[in-house]
Amino acid sequence: MDISVVIPLYNEEESLPELFAWIQRVMDKNGFSYEVIFVNDGSTDRSWQVIEELAAKHEEAKGIKFRRNYGKSPALFCGFEKAQGDVVITMDADLQDSPDEIPELYRMIKKDGYDLVSGYKKKRYDPLSKTLPTKLFNATARAVSGIKNLHDFNCGLKAYRKDVIKNIEVYGEMHRYIPYLAKNAGFGKIGEKVVHHQARKYGVTKFGLNRFVNGYLDLISLWFLSKFGVKPMHIFGFLGSLMFIFGFLAVVGVGVHKLYAMYSGQPYILVTDSPYFYLALTTMILGTQLFLAGFLGEMIARNSTERNKYQVEKELF
Ligand code: UDP
Ligand code: MG
């Protein structure tokens, strides 16, 4: 099979028939063999009935139904597990992404050899309250992930080589950072294609402004995991030791200062009357705590199923 289209959706009943017909049109025109996997993320409207009707009429239409709403990432995860196509395309169900982009995305993966091609909604039809923070968000994501050429990490329209989606694990709300996940898994050829974007035709957006707060926290987590996920001691141990040594030297300094004052007959105060004493003490305690966090982290990492998971591309025996 050439292409799997994975579509996560939550209460998008009006869009689905139109979207499927459009995908069908594009696929038939280009002679692709394909499947469309609708992942119904616990919709409370008629979305599932619509999917059932489509699946009954067309063998290309397939569906997964969650019992409740889990979020976009879990929906993508389950869609990816089932996908069979050589190239896997994800798109939103709200008709904001255009299926007309599919042939070119397919070509970029197949002919240009990209592992992942992300859409870039250069001209967006979204409210300013969304486009402005998005710019900031993408700049941060570029800096942290080191993927310098992406302008739109969270674009719903993306294409992947099958290997990529079978070897990464999207979870939580990490759908915003799939290129980063791919890069961490060793899929380095990541490209971008400017895509057309439309205003939402039916329904409402499913994400509020808290997407930006959560987005940043997730980015920090991913960065941390990719840097120190299997060797937490390297960060906590380092910071802890640094703080402890710093605090220790400061305590010695406070003591020496007092002894010097005593023996040279100058006026002196109790060590416990000096603010530096308390600062030094706190630093030492925090340093010890950080070090302990490192040990605990190592014990957790030792038990992790991820600790010896590597991306083996090829083997010769
Ligand atoms: N979505 C989902 N589960 C959720 C929230 C959203 O499957 O919990 C789907 C939604 O139906 C749509 C896509 O994710 O197909 C993107 O959502 P939306 O269009 O609301 O996001 P926006 O375009 O505002 O970023
Ligand atoms: Mg949308």
Short mmCIF file of C-alpha atoms and ligand atoms in Angstrom, two decimals:
data_model
loop_
_atom_site.label_atom_id
_atom_site.label_comp_id
_atom_site.label_asym_id
_atom_site.label_seq_id
_atom_site.Cartn_x
_atom_site.Cartn_y
_atom_site.Cartn_z
CA MET A 1 0.00 0.00 0.00
CA ASP A 2 1.30 3.47 -0.89
CA ILE A 3 -0.30 5.75 1.66
CA SER A 4 -2.00 5.60 5.05
CA VAL A 5 -3.82 8.74 6.09
CA VAL A 6 -4.25 8.94 9.86
CA ILE A 7 -6.91 11.36 11.07
CA PRO A 8 -7.42 11.98 14.79
CA LEU A 9 -10.79 13.53 15.48
CA TYR A 10 -12.93 14.72 18.30
CA ASN A 11 -16.45 15.88 17.48
CA GLU A 12 -15.99 16.60 13.80
CA GLU A 13 -19.12 14.95 12.36
CA GLU A 14 -19.84 17.62 9.75
CA SER A 15 -16.37 17.57 8.21
CA LEU A 16 -15.81 13.85 7.81
CA PRO A 17 -17.77 12.99 4.63
CA GLU A 18 -16.38 16.03 2.84
CA LEU A 19 -12.84 15.24 3.96
CA PHE A 20 -13.03 11.60 2.91
CA ALA A 21 -14.49 12.44 -0.49
CA TRP A 22 -11.71 14.95 -1.05
CA ILE A 23 -8.97 12.48 -0.07
CA GLN A 24 -10.57 9.89 -2.32
CA ARG A 25 -10.56 12.30 -5.24
CA VAL A 26 -6.87 13.13 -4.80
CA MET A 27 -5.85 9.48 -4.38
CA ASP A 28 -7.79 8.25 -7.38
CA LYS A 29 -6.46 11.00 -9.59
CA ASN A 30 -2.89 10.04 -8.70
CA GLY A 31 -3.45 6.30 -8.73
CA PHE A 32 -2.34 5.71 -5.15
CA SER A 33 -3.37 2.65 -3.17
CA TYR A 34 -4.34 3.93 0.25
CA GLU A 35 -6.24 3.64 3.49
CA VAL A 36 -7.79 6.34 5.63
CA ILE A 37 -7.68 5.59 9.37
CA PHE A 38 -10.12 7.70 11.35
CA VAL A 39 -9.33 7.66 15.05
CA ASN A 40 -12.40 8.76 16.94
CA ASP A 41 -11.08 10.19 20.17
CA GLY A 42 -14.21 9.74 22.28
CA SER A 43 -16.47 12.05 20.28
CA THR A 44 -19.83 12.79 21.81
CA ASP A 45 -21.49 13.70 18.52
CA ARG A 46 -22.34 11.49 15.53
CA SER A 47 -18.74 11.21 14.31
CA TRP A 48 -18.56 7.45 14.87
CA GLN A 49 -21.78 6.76 12.98
CA VAL A 50 -20.43 8.78 10.09
CA ILE A 51 -17.21 6.74 10.14
CA GLU A 52 -19.20 3.50 10.21
CA GLU A 53 -21.20 4.63 7.21
CA LEU A 54 -18.03 5.53 5.31
CA ALA A 55 -16.39 2.20 6.24
CA ALA A 56 -19.44 0.28 5.06
CA LYS A 57 -19.34 1.97 1.68
CA HIS A 58 -15.59 2.16 1.08
CA GLU A 59 -12.99 -0.45 1.89
CA GLU A 60 -10.33 2.27 2.19
CA ALA A 61 -12.11 3.87 5.14
CA LYS A 62 -11.11 2.39 8.51
CA GLY A 63 -11.86 3.47 12.03
CA ILE A 64 -10.73 3.17 15.63
CA LYS A 65 -13.07 4.30 18.38
CA PHE A 66 -11.86 5.26 21.85
CA ARG A 67 -14.25 4.73 24.70
CA ARG A 68 -13.44 8.20 26.00
CA ASN A 69 -11.51 11.30 25.02
CA TYR A 70 -7.76 10.79 25.50
CA GLY A 71 -6.26 13.51 23.32
CA LYS A 72 -4.64 13.92 19.95
CA SER A 73 -1.37 12.14 20.77
CA PRO A 74 -2.98 8.90 21.95
CA ALA A 75 -5.18 9.00 18.84
CA LEU A 76 -2.14 9.34 16.60
CA PHE A 77 -0.34 6.61 18.50
CA CYS A 78 -3.12 4.09 17.87
CA GLY A 79 -3.49 5.18 14.25
CA PHE A 80 0.26 4.71 13.73
CA GLU A 81 0.14 1.22 15.17
CA LYS A 82 -2.35 0.16 12.51
CA ALA A 83 -0.94 2.07 9.56
CA GLN A 84 0.27 -0.10 6.66
CA GLY A 85 1.23 2.38 3.96
CA ASP A 86 4.82 3.05 2.88
CA VAL A 87 4.16 6.71 3.56
CA VAL A 88 1.98 7.79 6.45
CA ILE A 89 0.22 11.14 6.31
CA THR A 90 -1.44 12.74 9.32
CA MET A 91 -3.99 15.48 8.97
CA ASP A 92 -6.58 17.19 11.12
CA ALA A 93 -10.21 16.33 10.58
CA ASP A 94 -11.48 19.89 10.51
CA LEU A 95 -10.74 20.56 6.81
CA GLN A 96 -8.09 23.10 7.76
CA ASP A 97 -5.47 20.92 6.05
CA SER A 98 -5.84 20.29 2.36
CA PRO A 99 -5.60 16.74 0.91
CA ASP A 100 -4.32 18.34 -2.29
CA GLU A 101 -0.91 18.47 -0.61
CA ILE A 102 -0.68 14.69 -0.37
CA PRO A 103 0.94 13.89 -3.75
CA GLU A 104 3.79 16.35 -3.23
CA LEU A 105 4.35 15.18 0.36
CA TYR A 106 4.46 11.61 -0.91
CA ARG A 107 6.97 12.56 -3.56
CA MET A 108 9.23 14.31 -1.05
CA ILE A 109 9.36 11.19 1.13
CA LYS A 110 9.76 8.73 -1.71
CA LYS A 111 11.96 10.62 -4.16
CA ASP A 112 13.78 13.23 -2.09
CA GLY A 113 14.39 10.71 0.68
CA TYR A 114 13.01 12.67 3.60
CA ASP A 115 12.20 10.79 6.80
CA LEU A 116 9.60 13.33 7.76
CA VAL A 117 8.06 16.30 6.02
CA SER A 118 6.13 18.78 8.08
CA GLY A 119 3.57 21.16 6.67
CA TYR A 120 4.13 24.86 7.20
CA LYS A 121 1.02 27.01 7.36
CA LYS A 122 2.79 30.11 6.15
CA LYS A 123 -0.42 32.01 5.69
CA ARG A 124 -2.69 31.05 8.55
CA TYR A 125 -6.37 31.55 8.97
CA ASP A 126 -6.47 31.49 12.72
CA PRO A 127 -7.13 34.24 15.27
CA LEU A 128 -4.18 36.44 16.26
CA SER A 129 -4.35 35.10 19.80
CA LYS A 130 -3.10 31.86 18.32
CA THR A 131 -0.74 32.89 15.55
CA LEU A 132 1.39 35.20 17.69
CA PRO A 133 2.18 32.78 20.56
CA THR A 134 2.71 30.13 17.90
CA LYS A 135 5.61 32.11 16.42
CA LEU A 136 7.28 32.30 19.82
CA PHE A 137 6.59 28.66 20.49
CA ASN A 138 8.18 27.57 17.23
CA ALA A 139 11.25 29.72 17.78
CA THR A 140 11.78 28.05 21.17
CA ALA A 141 11.17 24.60 19.77
CA ARG A 142 13.70 25.26 17.01
CA ALA A 143 16.33 26.36 19.49
CA VAL A 144 15.78 23.52 21.95
CA SER A 145 15.40 20.71 19.45
CA GLY A 146 18.13 21.87 17.11
CA ILE A 147 15.86 21.34 14.11
CA LYS A 148 16.63 24.71 12.59
CA ASN A 149 14.60 24.46 9.40
CA LEU A 150 11.10 23.92 10.83
CA HIS A 151 8.71 26.83 11.19
CA ASP A 152 5.62 24.97 12.25
CA PHE A 153 6.27 22.04 14.59
CA ASN A 154 2.65 21.48 15.46
CA CYS A 155 1.22 21.45 11.94
CA GLY A 156 -1.33 18.64 11.80
CA LEU A 157 -0.41 17.87 8.21
CA LYS A 158 2.75 15.79 8.11
CA ALA A 159 4.18 12.93 6.12
CA TYR A 160 6.40 10.17 7.44
CA ARG A 161 8.33 7.26 6.11
CA LYS A 162 6.73 4.19 7.66
CA ASP A 163 9.91 3.36 9.62
CA VAL A 164 9.62 6.63 11.50
CA ILE A 165 6.18 6.17 12.94
CA LYS A 166 6.83 2.53 13.78
CA ASN A 167 9.89 3.54 15.79
CA ILE A 168 8.74 6.52 17.80
CA GLU A 169 6.21 6.66 20.56
CA VAL A 170 3.86 9.62 20.71
CA TYR A 171 2.25 9.98 24.14
CA GLY A 172 0.74 12.59 26.45
CA GLU A 173 0.61 15.75 24.37
CA MET A 174 3.83 15.12 22.50
CA HIS A 175 2.15 15.39 19.09
CA ARG A 176 3.50 18.95 19.11
CA TYR A 177 7.04 17.62 19.01
CA ILE A 178 6.95 14.63 16.70
CA PRO A 179 9.84 16.04 14.62
CA TYR A 180 11.89 16.26 17.82
CA LEU A 181 10.93 12.69 18.77
CA ALA A 182 11.92 11.56 15.28
CA LYS A 183 15.22 13.36 15.48
CA ASN A 184 15.99 11.81 18.86
CA ALA A 185 15.29 8.41 17.33
CA GLY A 186 17.88 9.08 14.66
CA PHE A 187 15.68 10.17 11.78
CA GLY A 188 17.59 13.25 10.81
CA LYS A 189 16.30 14.14 7.36
CA ILE A 190 13.45 16.40 8.27
CA GLY A 191 11.94 18.69 5.68
CA GLU A 192 9.22 21.25 5.36
CA LYS A 193 6.62 22.12 2.79
CA VAL A 194 4.55 25.26 2.69
CA VAL A 195 0.91 24.17 2.72
CA HIS A 196 -2.41 25.86 2.22
CA HIS A 197 -4.45 26.46 5.30
CA GLN A 198 -8.12 27.28 5.64
CA ALA A 199 -10.25 28.68 8.38
CA ARG A 200 -12.19 26.06 10.32
CA LYS A 201 -15.40 25.39 8.43
CA TYR A 202 -17.40 23.47 11.03
CA GLY A 203 -17.17 22.98 14.77
CA VAL A 204 -14.76 24.67 17.18
CA THR A 205 -11.10 24.31 18.12
CA LYS A 206 -10.39 21.65 20.72
CA PHE A 207 -7.41 23.32 22.33
CA GLY A 208 -7.44 26.39 24.56
CA LEU A 209 -4.70 28.82 25.44
CA ASN A 210 -3.27 26.42 28.00
CA ARG A 211 -1.77 24.64 25.00
CA PHE A 212 1.11 27.08 25.19
CA VAL A 213 1.85 26.51 28.87
CA ASN A 214 1.65 22.74 28.48
CA GLY A 215 3.59 22.97 25.24
CA TYR A 216 6.52 24.65 26.93
CA LEU A 217 6.55 22.23 29.85
CA ASP A 218 6.53 19.31 27.43
CA LEU A 219 9.40 20.82 25.50
CA ILE A 220 11.47 21.09 28.67
CA SER A 221 10.63 17.49 29.57
CA LEU A 222 11.63 16.24 26.13
CA TRP A 223 14.85 18.17 26.21
CA PHE A 224 15.65 16.79 29.63
CA LEU A 225 14.80 13.24 28.65
CA SER A 226 16.83 13.35 25.48
CA LYS A 227 19.84 14.80 27.31
CA PHE A 228 19.77 12.99 30.63
CA GLY A 229 17.02 10.37 30.38
CA VAL A 230 19.40 7.44 30.79
CA LYS A 231 22.07 9.21 32.82
CA PRO A 232 20.36 11.51 35.32
CA MET A 233 23.41 11.49 37.60
CA HIS A 234 25.31 13.47 35.02
CA ILE A 235 23.16 16.51 35.62
CA PHE A 236 22.04 16.11 39.24
CA GLY A 237 25.40 14.83 40.40
CA PHE A 238 27.19 17.66 38.70
CA LEU A 239 24.92 20.40 40.03
CA GLY A 240 24.80 18.78 43.46
CA SER A 241 28.56 18.48 43.75
CA LEU A 242 29.01 22.03 42.53
CA MET A 243 26.59 23.40 45.10
CA PHE A 244 28.02 21.31 47.91
CA ILE A 245 31.58 22.36 47.21
CA PHE A 246 30.50 25.96 46.91
CA GLY A 247 28.64 25.80 50.23
CA PHE A 248 31.47 23.97 51.93
CA LEU A 249 34.05 26.51 50.84
CA ALA A 250 31.75 29.30 52.00
CA VAL A 251 31.36 27.71 55.46
CA VAL A 252 35.13 27.32 55.73
CA GLY A 253 35.42 30.95 54.66
CA VAL A 254 33.03 32.08 57.40
CA GLY A 255 34.99 30.08 60.00
CA VAL A 256 38.40 31.28 58.86
CA HIS A 257 37.16 34.83 58.83
CA LYS A 258 36.04 34.53 62.45
CA LEU A 259 39.22 32.77 63.63
CA TYR A 260 41.33 35.38 61.92
CA ALA A 261 39.37 38.18 63.61
CA MET A 262 39.67 36.43 67.01
CA TYR A 263 43.40 35.93 66.87
CA SER A 264 44.22 39.31 65.49
CA GLY A 265 42.25 40.95 68.27
CA GLN A 266 39.56 42.53 66.09
CA PRO A 267 35.90 42.60 67.12
CA TYR A 268 34.07 39.49 65.95
CA ILE A 269 30.53 38.12 65.90
CA LEU A 270 29.08 34.66 66.38
CA VAL A 271 29.25 32.52 63.24
CA THR A 272 25.49 32.05 63.52
CA ASP A 273 24.99 35.80 63.35
CA SER A 274 26.42 35.95 59.86
CA PRO A 275 23.92 35.62 56.98
CA TYR A 276 26.63 33.93 54.92
CA PHE A 277 26.64 31.03 57.32
CA TYR A 278 22.98 30.28 56.57
CA LEU A 279 23.41 30.75 52.85
CA ALA A 280 26.32 28.33 52.86
CA LEU A 281 24.38 25.82 54.94
CA THR A 282 21.40 25.94 52.60
CA THR A 283 23.63 25.52 49.59
CA MET A 284 25.23 22.43 51.10
CA ILE A 285 21.87 20.91 51.96
CA LEU A 286 20.47 21.59 48.47
CA GLY A 287 23.63 20.17 46.95
CA THR A 288 23.21 16.95 48.91
CA GLN A 289 19.56 16.75 47.88
CA LEU A 290 20.42 17.19 44.22
CA PHE A 291 23.02 14.48 44.49
CA LEU A 292 20.47 12.16 46.05
CA ALA A 293 18.02 13.01 43.25
CA GLY A 294 20.74 11.87 40.87
CA PHE A 295 21.07 8.53 42.66
CA LEU A 296 17.31 8.03 42.68
CA GLY A 297 17.18 8.96 39.00
CA GLU A 298 19.85 6.37 38.24
CA MET A 299 17.88 3.71 40.08
CA ILE A 300 14.77 4.59 38.07
CA ALA A 301 16.69 4.67 34.80
CA ARG A 302 18.19 1.26 35.63
CA ASN A 303 14.70 -0.19 35.81
CA SER A 304 13.44 1.55 32.70
CA THR A 305 12.50 -0.57 29.73
CA GLU A 306 13.99 2.20 27.59
CA ARG A 307 17.48 1.88 29.00
CA ASN A 308 18.69 -0.45 26.28
CA LYS A 309 16.39 0.49 23.47
CA TYR A 310 18.36 1.53 20.42
CA GLN A 311 17.44 2.31 16.87
CA VAL A 312 19.14 -0.49 14.95
CA GLU A 313 18.82 0.40 11.30
CA LYS A 314 20.50 -2.62 9.70
CA GLU A 315 22.30 -5.76 10.78
CA LEU A 316 24.69 -8.07 8.96
CA PHE A 317 25.41 -11.49 10.42
N1 UDP B 1 -8.42 16.29 18.37
C1 UDP B 1 -8.48 15.01 18.90
N2 UDP B 1 -8.59 14.87 20.26
C2 UDP B 1 -8.63 15.93 21.11
C3 UDP B 1 -8.54 17.22 20.55
C4 UDP B 1 -8.43 17.36 19.18
O1 UDP B 1 -8.45 14.02 18.17
O2 UDP B 1 -8.72 15.75 22.32
C5 UDP B 1 -8.33 16.46 16.90
C6 UDP B 1 -9.36 17.40 16.32
O3 UDP B 1 -10.59 16.78 16.12
C7 UDP B 1 -8.69 17.81 15.04
C8 UDP B 1 -7.21 17.84 15.41
O4 UDP B 1 -7.10 17.04 16.59
O5 UDP B 1 -8.88 16.85 14.02
C9 UDP B 1 -6.72 19.25 15.66
O6 UDP B 1 -7.58 19.90 16.57
P1 UDP B 1 -8.05 21.41 16.36
O7 UDP B 1 -8.44 21.64 14.95
O8 UDP B 1 -9.10 21.67 17.40
O9 UDP B 1 -6.74 22.19 16.72
P2 UDP B 1 -6.29 23.58 16.10
O10 UDP B 1 -6.47 23.53 14.61
O11 UDP B 1 -7.15 24.61 16.74
O12 UDP B 1 -4.84 23.66 16.49
MG MG B 2 -7.87 22.91 13.45
#
